[in-house]
mmCIF file of C-alpha atoms in Angstrom:
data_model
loop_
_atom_site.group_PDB
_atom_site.id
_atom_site.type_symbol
_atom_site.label_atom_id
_atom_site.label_comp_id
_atom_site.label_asym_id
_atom_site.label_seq_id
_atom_site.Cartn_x
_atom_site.Cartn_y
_atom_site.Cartn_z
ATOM 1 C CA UNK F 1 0.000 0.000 0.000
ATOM 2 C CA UNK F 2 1.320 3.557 -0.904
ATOM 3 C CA UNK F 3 0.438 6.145 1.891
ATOM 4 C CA UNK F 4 -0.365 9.815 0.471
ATOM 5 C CA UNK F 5 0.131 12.061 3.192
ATOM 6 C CA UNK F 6 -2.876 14.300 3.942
ATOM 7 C CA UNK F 7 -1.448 17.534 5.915
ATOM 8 C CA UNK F 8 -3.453 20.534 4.873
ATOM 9 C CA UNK F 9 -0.851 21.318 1.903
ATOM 10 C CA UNK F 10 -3.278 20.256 -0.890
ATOM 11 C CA UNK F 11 -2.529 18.553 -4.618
ATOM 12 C CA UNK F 12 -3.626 14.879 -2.809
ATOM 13 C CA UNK F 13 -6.244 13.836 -5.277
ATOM 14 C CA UNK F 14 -4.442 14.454 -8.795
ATOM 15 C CA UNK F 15 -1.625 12.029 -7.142
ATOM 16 C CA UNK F 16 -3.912 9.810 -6.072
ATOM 17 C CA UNK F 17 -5.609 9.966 -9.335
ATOM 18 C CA UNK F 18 -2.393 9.554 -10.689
ATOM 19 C CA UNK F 19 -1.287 6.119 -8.725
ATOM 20 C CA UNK F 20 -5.304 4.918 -9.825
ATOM 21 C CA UNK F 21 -4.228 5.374 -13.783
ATOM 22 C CA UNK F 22 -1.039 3.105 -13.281
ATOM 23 C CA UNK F 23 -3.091 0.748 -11.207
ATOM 24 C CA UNK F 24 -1.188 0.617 -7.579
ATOM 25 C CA UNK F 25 -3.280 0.369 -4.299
ATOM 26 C CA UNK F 26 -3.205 3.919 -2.120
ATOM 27 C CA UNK F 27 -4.702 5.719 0.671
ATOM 28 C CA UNK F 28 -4.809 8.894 0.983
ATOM 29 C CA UNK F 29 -4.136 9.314 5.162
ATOM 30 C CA UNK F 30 -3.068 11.200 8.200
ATOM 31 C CA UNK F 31 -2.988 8.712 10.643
ATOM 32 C CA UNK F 32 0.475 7.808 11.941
ATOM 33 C CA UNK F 33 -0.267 4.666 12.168
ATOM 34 C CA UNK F 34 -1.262 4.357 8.620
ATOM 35 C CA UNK F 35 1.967 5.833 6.888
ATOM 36 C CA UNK F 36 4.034 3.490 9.468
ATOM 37 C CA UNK F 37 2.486 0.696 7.866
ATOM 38 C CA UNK F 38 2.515 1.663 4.357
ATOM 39 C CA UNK F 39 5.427 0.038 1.862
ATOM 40 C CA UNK F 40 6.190 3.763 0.362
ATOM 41 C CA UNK F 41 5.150 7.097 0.912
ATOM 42 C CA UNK F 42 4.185 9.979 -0.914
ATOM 43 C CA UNK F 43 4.648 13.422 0.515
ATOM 44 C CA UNK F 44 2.915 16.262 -2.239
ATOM 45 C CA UNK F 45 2.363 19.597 -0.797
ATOM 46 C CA UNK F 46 1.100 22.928 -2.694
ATOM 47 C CA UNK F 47 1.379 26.519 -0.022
ATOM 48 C CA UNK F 48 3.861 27.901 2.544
ATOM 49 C CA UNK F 49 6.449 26.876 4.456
ATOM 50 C CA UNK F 50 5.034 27.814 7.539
ATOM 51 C CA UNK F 51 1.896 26.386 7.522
ATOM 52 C CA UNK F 52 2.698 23.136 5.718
ATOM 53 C CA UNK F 53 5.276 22.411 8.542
ATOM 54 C CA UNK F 54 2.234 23.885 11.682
ATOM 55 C CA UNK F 55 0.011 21.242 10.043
ATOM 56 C CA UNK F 56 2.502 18.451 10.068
ATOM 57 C CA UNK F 57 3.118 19.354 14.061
ATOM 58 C CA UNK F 58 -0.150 19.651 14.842
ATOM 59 C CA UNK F 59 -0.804 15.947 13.825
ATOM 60 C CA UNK F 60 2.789 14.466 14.988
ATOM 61 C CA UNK F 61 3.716 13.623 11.528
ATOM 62 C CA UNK F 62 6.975 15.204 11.498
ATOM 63 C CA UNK F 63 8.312 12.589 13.639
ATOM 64 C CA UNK F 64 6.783 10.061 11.300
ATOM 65 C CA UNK F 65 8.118 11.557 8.674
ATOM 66 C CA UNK F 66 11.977 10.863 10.043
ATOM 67 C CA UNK F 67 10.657 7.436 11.500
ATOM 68 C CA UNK F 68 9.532 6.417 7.858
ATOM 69 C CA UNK F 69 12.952 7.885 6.342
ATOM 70 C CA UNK F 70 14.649 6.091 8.772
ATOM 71 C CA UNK F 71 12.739 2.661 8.259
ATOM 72 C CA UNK F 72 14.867 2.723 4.791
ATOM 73 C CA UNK F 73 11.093 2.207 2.703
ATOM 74 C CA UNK F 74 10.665 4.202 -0.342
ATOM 75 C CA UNK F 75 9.901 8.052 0.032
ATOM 76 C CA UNK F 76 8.804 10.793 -2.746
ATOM 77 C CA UNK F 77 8.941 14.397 -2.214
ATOM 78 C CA UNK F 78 6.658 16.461 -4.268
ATOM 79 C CA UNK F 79 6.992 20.264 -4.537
ATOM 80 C CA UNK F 80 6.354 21.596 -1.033
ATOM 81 C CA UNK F 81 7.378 18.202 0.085
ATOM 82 C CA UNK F 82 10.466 18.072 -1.863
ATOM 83 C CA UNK F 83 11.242 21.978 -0.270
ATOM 84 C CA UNK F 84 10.741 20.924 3.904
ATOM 85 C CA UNK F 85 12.256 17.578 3.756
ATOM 86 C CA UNK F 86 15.586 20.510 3.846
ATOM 87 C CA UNK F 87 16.336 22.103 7.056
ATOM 88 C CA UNK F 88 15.068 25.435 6.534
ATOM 89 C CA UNK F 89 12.823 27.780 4.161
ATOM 90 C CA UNK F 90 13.098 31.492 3.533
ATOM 91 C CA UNK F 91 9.736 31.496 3.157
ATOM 92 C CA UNK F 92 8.609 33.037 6.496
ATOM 93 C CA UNK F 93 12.107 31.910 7.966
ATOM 94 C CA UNK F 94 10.750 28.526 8.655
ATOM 95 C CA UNK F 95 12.427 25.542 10.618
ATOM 96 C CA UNK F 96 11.645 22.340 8.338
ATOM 97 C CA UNK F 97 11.947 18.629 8.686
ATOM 98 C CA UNK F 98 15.741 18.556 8.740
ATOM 99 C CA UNK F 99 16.112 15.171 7.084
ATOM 100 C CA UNK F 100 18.474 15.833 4.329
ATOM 101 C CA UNK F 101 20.536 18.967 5.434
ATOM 102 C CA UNK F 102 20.371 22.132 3.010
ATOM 103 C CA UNK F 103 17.613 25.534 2.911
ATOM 104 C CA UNK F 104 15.165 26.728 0.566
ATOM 105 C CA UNK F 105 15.664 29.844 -0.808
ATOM 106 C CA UNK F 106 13.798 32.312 -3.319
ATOM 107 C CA UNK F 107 14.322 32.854 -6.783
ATOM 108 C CA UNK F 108 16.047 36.034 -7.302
ATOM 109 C CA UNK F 109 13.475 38.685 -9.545
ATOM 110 C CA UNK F 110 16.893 40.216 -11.057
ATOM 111 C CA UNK F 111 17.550 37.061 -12.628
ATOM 112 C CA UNK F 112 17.168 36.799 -16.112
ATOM 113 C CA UNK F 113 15.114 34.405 -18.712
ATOM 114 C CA UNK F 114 17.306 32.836 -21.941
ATOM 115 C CA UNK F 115 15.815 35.878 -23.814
ATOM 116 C CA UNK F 116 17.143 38.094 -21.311
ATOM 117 C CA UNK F 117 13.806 39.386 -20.027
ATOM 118 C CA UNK F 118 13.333 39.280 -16.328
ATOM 119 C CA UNK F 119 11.852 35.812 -14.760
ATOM 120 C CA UNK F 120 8.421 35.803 -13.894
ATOM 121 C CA UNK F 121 7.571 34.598 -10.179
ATOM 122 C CA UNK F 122 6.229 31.831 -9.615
ATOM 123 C CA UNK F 123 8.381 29.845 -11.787
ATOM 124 C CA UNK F 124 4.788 28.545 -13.832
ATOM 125 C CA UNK F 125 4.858 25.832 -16.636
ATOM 126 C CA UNK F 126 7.068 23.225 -18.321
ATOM 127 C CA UNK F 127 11.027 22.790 -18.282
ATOM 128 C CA UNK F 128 13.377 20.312 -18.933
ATOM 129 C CA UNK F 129 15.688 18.481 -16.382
ATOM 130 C CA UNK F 130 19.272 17.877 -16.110
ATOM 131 C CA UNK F 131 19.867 14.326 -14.806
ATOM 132 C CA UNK F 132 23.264 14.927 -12.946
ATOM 133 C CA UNK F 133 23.099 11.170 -11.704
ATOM 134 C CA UNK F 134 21.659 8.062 -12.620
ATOM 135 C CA UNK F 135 19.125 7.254 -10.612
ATOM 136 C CA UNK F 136 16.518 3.542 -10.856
ATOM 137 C CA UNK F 137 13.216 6.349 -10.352
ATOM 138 C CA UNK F 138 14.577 8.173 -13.493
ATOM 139 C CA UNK F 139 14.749 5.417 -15.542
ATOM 140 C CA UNK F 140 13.665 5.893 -19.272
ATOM 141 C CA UNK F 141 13.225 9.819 -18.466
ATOM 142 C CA UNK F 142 15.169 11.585 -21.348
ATOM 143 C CA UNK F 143 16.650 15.048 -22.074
ATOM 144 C CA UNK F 144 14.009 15.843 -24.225
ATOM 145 C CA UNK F 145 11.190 15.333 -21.942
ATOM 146 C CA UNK F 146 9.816 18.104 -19.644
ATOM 147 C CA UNK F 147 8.324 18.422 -16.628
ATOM 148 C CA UNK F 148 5.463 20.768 -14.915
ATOM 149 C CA UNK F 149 6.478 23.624 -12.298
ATOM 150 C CA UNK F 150 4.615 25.720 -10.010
ATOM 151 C CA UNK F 151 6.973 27.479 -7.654
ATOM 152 C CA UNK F 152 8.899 30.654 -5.934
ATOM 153 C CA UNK F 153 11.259 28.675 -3.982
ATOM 154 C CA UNK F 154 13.199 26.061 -4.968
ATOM 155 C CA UNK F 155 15.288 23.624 -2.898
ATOM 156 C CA UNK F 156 19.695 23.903 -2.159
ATOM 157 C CA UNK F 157 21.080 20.550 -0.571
ATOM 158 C CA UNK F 158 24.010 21.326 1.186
ATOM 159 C CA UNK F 159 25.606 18.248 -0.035
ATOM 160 C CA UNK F 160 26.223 18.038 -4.048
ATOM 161 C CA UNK F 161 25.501 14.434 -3.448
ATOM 162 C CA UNK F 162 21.960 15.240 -3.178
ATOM 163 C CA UNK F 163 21.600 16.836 -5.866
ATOM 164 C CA UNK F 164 20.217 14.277 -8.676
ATOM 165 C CA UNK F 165 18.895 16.793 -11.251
ATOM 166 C CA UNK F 166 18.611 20.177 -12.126
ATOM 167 C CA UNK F 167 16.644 23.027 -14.133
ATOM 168 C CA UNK F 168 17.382 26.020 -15.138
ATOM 169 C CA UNK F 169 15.206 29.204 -14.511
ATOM 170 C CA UNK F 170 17.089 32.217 -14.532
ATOM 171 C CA UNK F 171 19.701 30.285 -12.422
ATOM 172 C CA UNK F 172 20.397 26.502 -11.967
ATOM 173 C CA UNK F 173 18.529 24.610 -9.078
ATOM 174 C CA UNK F 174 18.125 21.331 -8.037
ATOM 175 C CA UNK F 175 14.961 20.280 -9.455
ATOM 176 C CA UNK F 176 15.387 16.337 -8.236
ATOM 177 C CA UNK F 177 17.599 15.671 -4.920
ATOM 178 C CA UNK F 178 17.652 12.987 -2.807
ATOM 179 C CA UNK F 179 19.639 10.284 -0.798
ATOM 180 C CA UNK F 180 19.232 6.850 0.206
ATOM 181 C CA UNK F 181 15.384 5.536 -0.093
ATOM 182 C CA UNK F 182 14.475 9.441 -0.451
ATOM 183 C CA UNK F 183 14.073 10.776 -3.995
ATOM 184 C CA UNK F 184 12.083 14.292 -3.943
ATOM 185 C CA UNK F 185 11.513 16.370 -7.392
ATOM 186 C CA UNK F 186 10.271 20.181 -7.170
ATOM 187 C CA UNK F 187 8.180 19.573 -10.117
ATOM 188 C CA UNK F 188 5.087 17.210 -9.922
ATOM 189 C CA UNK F 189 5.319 14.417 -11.807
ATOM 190 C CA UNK F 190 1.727 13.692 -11.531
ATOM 191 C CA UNK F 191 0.851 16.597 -13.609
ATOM 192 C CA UNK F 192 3.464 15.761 -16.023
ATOM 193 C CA UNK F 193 2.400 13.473 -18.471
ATOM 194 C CA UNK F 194 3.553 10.677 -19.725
ATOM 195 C CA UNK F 195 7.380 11.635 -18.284
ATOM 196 C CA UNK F 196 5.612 11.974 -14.736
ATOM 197 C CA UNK F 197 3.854 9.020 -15.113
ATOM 198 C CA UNK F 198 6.947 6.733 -15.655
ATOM 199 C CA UNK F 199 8.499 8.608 -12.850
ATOM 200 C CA UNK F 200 5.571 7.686 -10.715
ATOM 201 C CA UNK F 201 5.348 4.418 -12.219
ATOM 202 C CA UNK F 202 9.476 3.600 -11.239
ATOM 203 C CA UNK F 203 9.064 5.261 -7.688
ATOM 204 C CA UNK F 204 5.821 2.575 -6.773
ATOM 205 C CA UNK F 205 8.468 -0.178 -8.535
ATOM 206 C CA UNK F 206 11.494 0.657 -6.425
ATOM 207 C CA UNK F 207 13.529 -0.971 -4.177
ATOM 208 C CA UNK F 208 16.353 1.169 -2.597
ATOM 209 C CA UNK F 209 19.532 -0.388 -2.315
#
């Protein structure tokens, strides 16, 4: 069973509609004991910082969170999730989840497009990733495919090892990092068509070493 975690943070049902299409059993939950049980977890998440991470306190599933990292299953970041899995946000200043160390920071509104025209904030529609390592969840993904982005902030590991792919938007960020049984993209695959599909599709197929 794949646990979608239910916080407050929104975007649940087009992942669970998502895991429905490619035929995998789910629950979308916010019981503790629930997501301890499940084989994987999914962790979407549309909003802020701050109230993404009050809603997680408020029903003690940060600690789950860490337990389930921990437990070495299978765990996919999406968007806000990918973002507070890192230590801390600018958004708001926030404290996050602290399990991969790094910070979220904004994109910077001097920055400038290919065309040389300022970026637009949010970061809104479809770009191409840089796969800077090989990775089983990525498998068949190309350079040619693209992915769907709705964001302000965008997530800095601290470690380059974490760092598994990358877009660029005015500047270079990591638009996939991860580490162990943790992969976490900034873009939402299930929204993505048929490339976020066979990410999704790998992910509820994967076995971390």
């Amino acid at each position: 069973m794949i646990a979608i975690i239910d916080y407050d943070a929104g975007n649940l049902t087009s992942v669970a509609r998502a895991l429905a299409h490619l035929g995998f059993a789910h629950e979308i939950t916010a019981s503790p004991e629930a997501i301890r049980r499940a084989d994987r977890v999914i962790f979407p998440g549309v909003g802020s910082a701050g109230s993404a991470m009050a809603g997680l306190k408020r029903r003690g599933l940060d600690k789950v969170l860490h337990d389930f990292y921990h437990s070495g299953k299978p765990l996919l970041g999406i968007c806000l999730g990918t973002q507070i899995i890192l230590g801390h946000s600018e958004e708001h200043q926030t404290p996050c989840l602290d399990i991969l160390p790094g910070k979220v920071v904004r994109f910077d509104p001097k920055s400038r497009d290919d065309d040389g025209s300022p970026i637009k904030i949010p970061h809104m529609g479809w770009n191409r990733v840089r796969v800077e390592r090989d990775h089983p969840v990525l498998a068949g993904i190309t350079a040619e495919d693209e992915f769907y982005f709705v964001h302000s902030y965008y997530p800095e590991p601290r470690s380059i090892e974490h760092r598994i792919g990358t877009t660029v938007y005015g500047t270079a960020f990591a638009s996939i990092i991860g580490c162990g049984n943790l992969i976490a993209t900034q873009f939402h695959p299930e929204k993505s068509g048929r490339a976020g599909l066979r990410l999704l599709n790998n992910f509820c197929g994967w076995t971390p070493c």
